[in-house]
Coordinates of C-alpha atoms in Angstrom, one line a residue:
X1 CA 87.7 -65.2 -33.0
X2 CA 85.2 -66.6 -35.5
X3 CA 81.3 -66.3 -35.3
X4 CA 79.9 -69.9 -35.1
X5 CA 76.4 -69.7 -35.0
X6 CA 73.7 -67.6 -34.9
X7 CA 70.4 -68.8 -33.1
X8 CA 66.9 -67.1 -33.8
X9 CA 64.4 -67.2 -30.7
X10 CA 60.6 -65.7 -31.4
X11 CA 58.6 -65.2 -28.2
X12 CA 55.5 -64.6 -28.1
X13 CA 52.7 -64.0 -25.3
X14 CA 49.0 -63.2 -25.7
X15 CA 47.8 -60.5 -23.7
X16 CA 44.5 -60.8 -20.9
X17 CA 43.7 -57.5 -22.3
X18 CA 44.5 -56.6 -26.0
X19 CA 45.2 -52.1 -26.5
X20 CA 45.3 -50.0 -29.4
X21 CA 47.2 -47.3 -30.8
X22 CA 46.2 -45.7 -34.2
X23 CA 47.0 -48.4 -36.9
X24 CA 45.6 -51.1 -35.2
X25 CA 44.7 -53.6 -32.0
X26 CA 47.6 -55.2 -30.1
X27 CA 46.5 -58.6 -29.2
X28 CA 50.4 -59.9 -28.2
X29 CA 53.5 -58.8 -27.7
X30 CA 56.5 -60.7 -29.4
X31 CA 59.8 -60.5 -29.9
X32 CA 62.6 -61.9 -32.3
X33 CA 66.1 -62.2 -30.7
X34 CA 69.3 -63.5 -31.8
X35 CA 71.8 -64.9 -30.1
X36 CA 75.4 -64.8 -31.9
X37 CA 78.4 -67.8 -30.7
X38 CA 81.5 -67.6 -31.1
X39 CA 84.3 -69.9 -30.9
X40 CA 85.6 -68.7 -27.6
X41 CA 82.9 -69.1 -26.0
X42 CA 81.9 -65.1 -26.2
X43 CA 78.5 -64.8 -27.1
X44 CA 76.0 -62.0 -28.0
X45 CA 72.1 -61.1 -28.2
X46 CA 71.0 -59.1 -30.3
X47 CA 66.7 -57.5 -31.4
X48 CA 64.6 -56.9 -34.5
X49 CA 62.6 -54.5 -33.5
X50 CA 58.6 -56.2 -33.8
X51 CA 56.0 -53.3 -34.6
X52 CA 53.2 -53.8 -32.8
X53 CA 51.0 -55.2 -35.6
X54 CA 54.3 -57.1 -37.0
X55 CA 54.7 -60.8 -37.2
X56 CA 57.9 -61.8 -35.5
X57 CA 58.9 -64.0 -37.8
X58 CA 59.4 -62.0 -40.6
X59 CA 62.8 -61.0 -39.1
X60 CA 63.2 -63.9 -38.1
X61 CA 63.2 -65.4 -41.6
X62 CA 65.4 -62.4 -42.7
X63 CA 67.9 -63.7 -40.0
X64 CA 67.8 -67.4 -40.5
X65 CA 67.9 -67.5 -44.2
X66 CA 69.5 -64.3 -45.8
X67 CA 72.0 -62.9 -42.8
X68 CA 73.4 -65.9 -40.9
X69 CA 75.1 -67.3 -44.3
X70 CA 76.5 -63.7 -44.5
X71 CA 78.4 -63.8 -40.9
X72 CA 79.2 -67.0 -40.0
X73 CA 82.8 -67.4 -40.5
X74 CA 83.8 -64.2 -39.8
X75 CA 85.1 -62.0 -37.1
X76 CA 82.5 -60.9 -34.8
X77 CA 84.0 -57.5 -33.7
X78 CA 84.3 -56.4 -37.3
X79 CA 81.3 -54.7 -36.7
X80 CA 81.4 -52.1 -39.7
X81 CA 82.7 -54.5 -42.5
X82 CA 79.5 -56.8 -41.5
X83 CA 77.1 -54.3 -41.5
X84 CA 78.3 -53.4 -44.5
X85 CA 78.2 -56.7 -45.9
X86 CA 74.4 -57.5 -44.8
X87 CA 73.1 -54.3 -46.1
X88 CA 75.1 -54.3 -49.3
X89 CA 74.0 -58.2 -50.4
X90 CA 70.4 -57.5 -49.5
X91 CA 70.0 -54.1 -51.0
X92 CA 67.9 -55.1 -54.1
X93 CA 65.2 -56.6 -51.9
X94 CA 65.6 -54.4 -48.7
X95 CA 66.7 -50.6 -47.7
X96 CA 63.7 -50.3 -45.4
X97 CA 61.7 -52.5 -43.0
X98 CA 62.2 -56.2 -41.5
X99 CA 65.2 -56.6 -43.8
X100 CA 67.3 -54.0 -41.8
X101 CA 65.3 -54.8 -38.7
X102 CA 67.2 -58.5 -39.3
X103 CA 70.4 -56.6 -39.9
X104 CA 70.1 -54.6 -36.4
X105 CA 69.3 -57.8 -34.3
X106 CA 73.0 -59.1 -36.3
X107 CA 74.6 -56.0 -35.6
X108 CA 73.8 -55.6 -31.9
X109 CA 75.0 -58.7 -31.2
X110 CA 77.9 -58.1 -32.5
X111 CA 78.5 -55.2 -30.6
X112 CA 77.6 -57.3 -27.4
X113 CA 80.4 -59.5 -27.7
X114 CA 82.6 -56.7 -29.0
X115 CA 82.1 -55.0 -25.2
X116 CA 82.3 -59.0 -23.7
X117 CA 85.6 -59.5 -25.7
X118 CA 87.2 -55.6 -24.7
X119 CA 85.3 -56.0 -21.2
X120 CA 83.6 -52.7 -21.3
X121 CA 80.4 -51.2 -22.1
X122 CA 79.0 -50.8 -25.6
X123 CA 79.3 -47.0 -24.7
X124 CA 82.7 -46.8 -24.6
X125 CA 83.6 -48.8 -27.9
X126 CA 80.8 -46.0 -29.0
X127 CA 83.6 -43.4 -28.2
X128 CA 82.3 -43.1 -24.4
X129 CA 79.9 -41.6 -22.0
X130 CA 78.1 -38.4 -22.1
X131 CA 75.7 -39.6 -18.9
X132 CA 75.4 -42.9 -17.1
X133 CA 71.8 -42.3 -16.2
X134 CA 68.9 -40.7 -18.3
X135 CA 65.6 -39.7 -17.1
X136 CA 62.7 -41.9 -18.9
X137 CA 59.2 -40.9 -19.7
X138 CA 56.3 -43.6 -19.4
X139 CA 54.8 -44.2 -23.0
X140 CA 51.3 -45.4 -22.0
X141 CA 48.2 -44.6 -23.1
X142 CA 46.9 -46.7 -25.2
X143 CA 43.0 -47.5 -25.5
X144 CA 41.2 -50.5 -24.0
X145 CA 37.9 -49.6 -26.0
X146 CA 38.8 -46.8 -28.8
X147 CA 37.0 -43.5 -28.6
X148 CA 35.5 -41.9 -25.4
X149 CA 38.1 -42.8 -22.5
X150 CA 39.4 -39.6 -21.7
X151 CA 39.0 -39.5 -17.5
X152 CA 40.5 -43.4 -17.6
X153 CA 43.5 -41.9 -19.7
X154 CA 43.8 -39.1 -17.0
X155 CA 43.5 -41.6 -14.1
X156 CA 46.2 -43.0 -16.0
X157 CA 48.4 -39.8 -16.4
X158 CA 48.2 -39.9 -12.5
X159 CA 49.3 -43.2 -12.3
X160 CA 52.4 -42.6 -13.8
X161 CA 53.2 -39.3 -11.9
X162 CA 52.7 -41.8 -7.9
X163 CA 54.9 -44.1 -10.5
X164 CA 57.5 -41.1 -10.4
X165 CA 57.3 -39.9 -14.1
X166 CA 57.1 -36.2 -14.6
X167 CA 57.7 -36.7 -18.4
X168 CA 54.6 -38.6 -20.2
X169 CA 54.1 -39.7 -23.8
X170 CA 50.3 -39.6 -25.2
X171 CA 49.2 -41.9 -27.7
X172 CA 46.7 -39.9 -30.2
X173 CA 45.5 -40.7 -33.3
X174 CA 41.8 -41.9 -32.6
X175 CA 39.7 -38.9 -34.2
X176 CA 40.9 -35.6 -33.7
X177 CA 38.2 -34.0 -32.0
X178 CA 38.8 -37.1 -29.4
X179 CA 42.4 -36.2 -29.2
X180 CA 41.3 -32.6 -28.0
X181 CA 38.5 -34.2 -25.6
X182 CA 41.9 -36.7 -23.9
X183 CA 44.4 -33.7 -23.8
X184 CA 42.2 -31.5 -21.9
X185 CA 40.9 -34.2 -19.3
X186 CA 45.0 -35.8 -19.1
X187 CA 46.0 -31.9 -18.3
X188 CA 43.1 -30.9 -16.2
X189 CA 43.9 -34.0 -14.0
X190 CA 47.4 -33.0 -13.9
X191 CA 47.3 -29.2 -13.4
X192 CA 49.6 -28.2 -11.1
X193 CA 52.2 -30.8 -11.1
X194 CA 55.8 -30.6 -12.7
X195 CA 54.9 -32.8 -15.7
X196 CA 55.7 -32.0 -19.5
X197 CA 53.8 -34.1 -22.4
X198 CA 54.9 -34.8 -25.6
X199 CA 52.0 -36.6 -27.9
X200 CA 52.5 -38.9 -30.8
X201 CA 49.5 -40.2 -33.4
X202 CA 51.8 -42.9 -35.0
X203 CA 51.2 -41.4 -38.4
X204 CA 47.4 -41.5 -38.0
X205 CA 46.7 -38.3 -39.9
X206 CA 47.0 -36.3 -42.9
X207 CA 48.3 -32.9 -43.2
X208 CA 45.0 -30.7 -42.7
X209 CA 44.3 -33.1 -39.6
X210 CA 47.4 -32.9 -38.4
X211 CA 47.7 -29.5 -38.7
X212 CA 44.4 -28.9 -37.1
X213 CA 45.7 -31.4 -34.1
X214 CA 48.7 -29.7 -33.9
X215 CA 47.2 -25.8 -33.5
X216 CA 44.8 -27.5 -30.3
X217 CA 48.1 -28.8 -28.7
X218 CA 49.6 -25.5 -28.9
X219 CA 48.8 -25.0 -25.4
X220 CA 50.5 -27.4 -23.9
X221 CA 53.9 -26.6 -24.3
X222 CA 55.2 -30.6 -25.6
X223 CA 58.3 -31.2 -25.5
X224 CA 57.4 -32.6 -29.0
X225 CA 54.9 -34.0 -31.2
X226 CA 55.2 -37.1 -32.9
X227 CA 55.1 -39.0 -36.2
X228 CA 52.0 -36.1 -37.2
X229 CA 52.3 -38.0 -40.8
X230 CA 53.2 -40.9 -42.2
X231 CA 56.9 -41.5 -42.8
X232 CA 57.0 -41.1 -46.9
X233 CA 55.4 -37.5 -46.6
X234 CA 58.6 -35.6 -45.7
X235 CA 57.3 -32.4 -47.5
X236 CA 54.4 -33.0 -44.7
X237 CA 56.8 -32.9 -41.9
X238 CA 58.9 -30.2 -43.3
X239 CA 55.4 -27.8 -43.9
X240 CA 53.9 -28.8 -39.6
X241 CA 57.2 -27.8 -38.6
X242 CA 57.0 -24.4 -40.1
X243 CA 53.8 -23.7 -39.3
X244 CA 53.7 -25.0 -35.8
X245 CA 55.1 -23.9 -32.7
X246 CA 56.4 -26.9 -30.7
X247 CA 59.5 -29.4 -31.5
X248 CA 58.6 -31.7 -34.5
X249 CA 59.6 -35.6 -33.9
X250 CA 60.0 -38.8 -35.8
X251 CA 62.1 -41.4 -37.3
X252 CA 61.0 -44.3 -35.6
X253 CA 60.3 -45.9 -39.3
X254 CA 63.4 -44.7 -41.0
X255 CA 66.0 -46.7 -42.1
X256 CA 69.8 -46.5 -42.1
X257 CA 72.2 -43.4 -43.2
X258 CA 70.4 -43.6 -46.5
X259 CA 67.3 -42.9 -45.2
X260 CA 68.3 -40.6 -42.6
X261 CA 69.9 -38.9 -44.9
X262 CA 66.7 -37.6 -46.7
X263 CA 64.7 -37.5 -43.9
X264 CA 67.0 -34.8 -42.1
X265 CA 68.1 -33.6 -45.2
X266 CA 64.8 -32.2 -46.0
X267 CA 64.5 -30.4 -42.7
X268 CA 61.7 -32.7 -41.3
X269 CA 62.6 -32.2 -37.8
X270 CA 63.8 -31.3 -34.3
X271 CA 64.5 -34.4 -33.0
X272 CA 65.2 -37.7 -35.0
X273 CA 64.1 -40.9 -33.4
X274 CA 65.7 -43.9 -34.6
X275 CA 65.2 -47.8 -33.2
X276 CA 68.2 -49.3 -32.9
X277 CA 66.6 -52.3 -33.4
X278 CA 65.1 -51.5 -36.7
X279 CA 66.8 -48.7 -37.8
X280 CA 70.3 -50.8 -39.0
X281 CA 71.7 -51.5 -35.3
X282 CA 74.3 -49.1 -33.1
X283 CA 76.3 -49.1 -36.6
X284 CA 73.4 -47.5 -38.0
X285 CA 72.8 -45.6 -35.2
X286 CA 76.0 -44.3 -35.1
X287 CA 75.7 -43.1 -38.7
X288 CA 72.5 -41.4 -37.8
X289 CA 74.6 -39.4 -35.0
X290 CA 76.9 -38.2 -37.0
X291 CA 74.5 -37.1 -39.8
X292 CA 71.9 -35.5 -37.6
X293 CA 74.4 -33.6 -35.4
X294 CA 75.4 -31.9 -38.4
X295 CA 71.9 -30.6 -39.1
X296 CA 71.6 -29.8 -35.0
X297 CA 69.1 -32.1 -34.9
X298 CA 68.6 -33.9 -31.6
X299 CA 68.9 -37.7 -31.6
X300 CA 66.7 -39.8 -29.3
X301 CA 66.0 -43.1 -29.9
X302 CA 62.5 -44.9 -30.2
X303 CA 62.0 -47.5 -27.7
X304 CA 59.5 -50.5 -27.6
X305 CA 60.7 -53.7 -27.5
X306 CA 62.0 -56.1 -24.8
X307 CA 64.7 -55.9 -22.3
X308 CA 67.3 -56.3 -25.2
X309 CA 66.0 -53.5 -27.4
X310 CA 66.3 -51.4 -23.7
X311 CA 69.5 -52.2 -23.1
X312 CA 71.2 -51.9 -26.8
X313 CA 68.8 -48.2 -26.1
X314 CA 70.3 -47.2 -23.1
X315 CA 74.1 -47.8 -24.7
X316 CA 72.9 -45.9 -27.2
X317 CA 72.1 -43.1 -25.5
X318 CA 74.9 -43.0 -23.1
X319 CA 77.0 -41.6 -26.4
X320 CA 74.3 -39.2 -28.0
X321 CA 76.1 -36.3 -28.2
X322 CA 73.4 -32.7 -27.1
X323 CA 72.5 -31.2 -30.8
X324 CA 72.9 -27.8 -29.5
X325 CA 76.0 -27.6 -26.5
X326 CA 75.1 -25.2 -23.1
X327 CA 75.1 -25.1 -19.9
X328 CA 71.6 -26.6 -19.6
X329 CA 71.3 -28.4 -22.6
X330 CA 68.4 -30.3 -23.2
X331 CA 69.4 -34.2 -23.0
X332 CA 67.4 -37.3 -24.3
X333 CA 65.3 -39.1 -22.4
X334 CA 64.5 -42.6 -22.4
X335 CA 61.3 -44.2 -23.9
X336 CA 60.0 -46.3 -20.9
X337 CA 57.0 -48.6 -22.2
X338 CA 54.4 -49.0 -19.3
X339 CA 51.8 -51.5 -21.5
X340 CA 51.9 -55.1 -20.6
X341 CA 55.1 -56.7 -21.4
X342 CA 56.1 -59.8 -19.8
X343 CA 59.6 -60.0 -21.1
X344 CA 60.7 -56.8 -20.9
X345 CA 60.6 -57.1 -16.8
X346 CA 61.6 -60.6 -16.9
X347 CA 63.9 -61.7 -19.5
X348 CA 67.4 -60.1 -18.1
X349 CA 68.4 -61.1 -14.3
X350 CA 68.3 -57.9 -13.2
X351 CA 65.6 -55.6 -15.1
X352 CA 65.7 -52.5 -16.2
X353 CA 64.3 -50.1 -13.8
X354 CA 62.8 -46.2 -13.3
X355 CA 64.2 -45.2 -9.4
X356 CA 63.7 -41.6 -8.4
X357 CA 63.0 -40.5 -11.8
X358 CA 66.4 -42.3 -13.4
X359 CA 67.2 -45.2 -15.2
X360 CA 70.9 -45.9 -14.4
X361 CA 73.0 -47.2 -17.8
X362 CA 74.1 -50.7 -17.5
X363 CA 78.0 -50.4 -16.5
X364 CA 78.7 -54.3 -17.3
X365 CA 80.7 -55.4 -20.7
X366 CA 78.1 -55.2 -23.4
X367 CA 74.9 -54.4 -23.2
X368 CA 75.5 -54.9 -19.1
X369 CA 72.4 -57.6 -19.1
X370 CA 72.1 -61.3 -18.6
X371 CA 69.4 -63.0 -20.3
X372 CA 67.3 -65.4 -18.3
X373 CA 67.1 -68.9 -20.5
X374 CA 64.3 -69.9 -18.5
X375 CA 62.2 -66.8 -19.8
X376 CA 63.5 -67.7 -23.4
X377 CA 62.1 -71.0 -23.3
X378 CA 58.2 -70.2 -21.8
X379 CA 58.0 -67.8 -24.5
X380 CA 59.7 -69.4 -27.5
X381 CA 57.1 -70.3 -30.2

């Protein structure tokens, strides 16, 4: 089997109603997907992760002009030799960013077909299953206006509880002393109901701020707090996770074993959060498995793109291994975005859904999802 071609599709939408988080406004959501041949017939999609503020076609570009002449030829279920090969020939002018983002949207691919060609799910070419369902928690809110919306943000946090979320993920980073004001109005409205937080700022802060963030949320009891500062000051994570009290998280903007490697190394952590679709792949992420479980580190992948970053996710996750083996070990958990999205719900056949506080894992060969053409070509730019 030989790969044939590889085809780049960048969707984009603009949204009725643009939202922030800390670095910036979201005016539209985009994606950049691959879609790998074959000459059997087997084919494969694949996702560069988009950051919100992120032109699409950066990857794309990556794809299209330094990966495809990389792959095509070769046999698409040698999935480690091509990573390697990708990452090695573009090392001098990538490492980090939409250059590995490009090599993850290649590499899941890859892996989809792999799982067409042996007809089983990603998860068990991953070594197998650990669970086939994983309880998500709704990532949500994000500001309409900026400052001074704390009761719509806890009208919100109640939306998401009648949605049938008990965990919740709070965007912060807007001005401390407004991320106190939201936390207490979020946690007044939901007093009394079996719901844990965890809170991330998207790097908004330094490490005074951070820390002075970090000593308020004490009180809540998060299951963890997220990207407190940006991703190059490691000796910043290392220093808020000794000097405060709930789980330290973040990785979301770390790259490959290489990266990991100093990231976890360093003791930055509790829980290591990396996107398979910018993070190097499921060949990356594997690495990262590996590497973190022998620090005990928890892995639990970042989540935010469309239905094809879900799915590659939820394989993913199926084979996470617990960092720390009882009973009643603490599993991941799925990140389940709740902004507006219009081809996360509609660009596979049968979308990824939340029932009774579950997400089932996809049991088909592959990823287990069937992309909608139709979808593909109202959004195409």
């Amino acid at each position: 089997m030989k790969i044939t071609e590889l085809k780049v599709h960048v969707l984009k939408s603009p949204l009725a109603e643009p939202f922030a988080f800390s670095q910036g406004w979201v005016t539209q959501r985009s994606a950049t997907l691959v879609e790998v041949t074959t000459d059997t017939g087997l084919s494969g999609w694949g996702e560069a992760f988009a950051q919100g503020l992120e032109p699409p076609e950066i990857a794309a570009a990556v794809i299209e002009h330094a990966l495809k002449p990389l792959v095509l030829g070769a046999d698409p279920l040698d999935t480690e030799v091509l990573w390697h090969r990708m990452y090695h020939r573009t090392r001098d002018y990538g490492r980090k960013g939409s250059v590995v983002a490009g090599i993850s949207a290649v590499d899941v691919a890859l892996w989809d077909i792999a799982g067409r060609f042996h007809e089983v799910p990603i998860y068990k070419l991953l070594g197998g299953a650990f669970r086939t369902r994983v309880q998500p928690y709704a990532t949500g809110f994000y500001r309409i206006e900026g400052q001074g919306e704390a009761r719509r943000l806890a009208e919100e946090a109640l939306r998401h509880f009648d949605a049938g979320f008990t965990l919740m993920k709070v965007k912060l980073g807007y001005g401390v002393d407004d991320d106190i004001a939201c936390m207490r109005e979020i946690a007044a409205a939901l007093q009394g109901k079996p719901v844990r937080l965890m809170v991330d700022t998207n790097h908004a802060y330094g490490r005074a701020e951070a820390l002075r963030l970090g000593r308020d949320l004490a009180q809540y009891d998060l299951r963890w707090y997220e990207e407190p500062v940006v991703p190059e000051d490691v000796a910043g994570y290392v220093e808020l996770r000794r000097q405060l009290p709930m789980p330290i998280a973040g990785g979301e903007n770390e790259h490959t074993l290489y990266g990991f490697r100093e990231f976890l190394g360093a003791g930055a952590v509790d829980v290591a959060q990396p996107d398979i679709g910018s993070c190097g792949g499921l060949t990356a992420g594997r690495h990262v498995i590996a590497l973190a479980q022998s620090h005990g580190v928890q892995v639990n992948p970042h989540v935010w793109g469309s239905a094809i970053a879900q799915a590659a996710s939820l394989q993913f996750i199926a084979a996470v291994p617990v960092a720390h083996h009882s009973l009643f070990a603490q599993e991941p958990v799925l990140e389940y975005d709740r902004s507006s999205h219009p081809f996360r719900q509609h660009l596979i056949t049968r979308p990824i859904q939340q029932v009774d506080g579950w997400v089932e894992i996809p049991a088909g060969p592959g990823l287990g999802v069937e992309v909608d053409r139709a979808v593909i070509r109202e959004f195409s730019a």
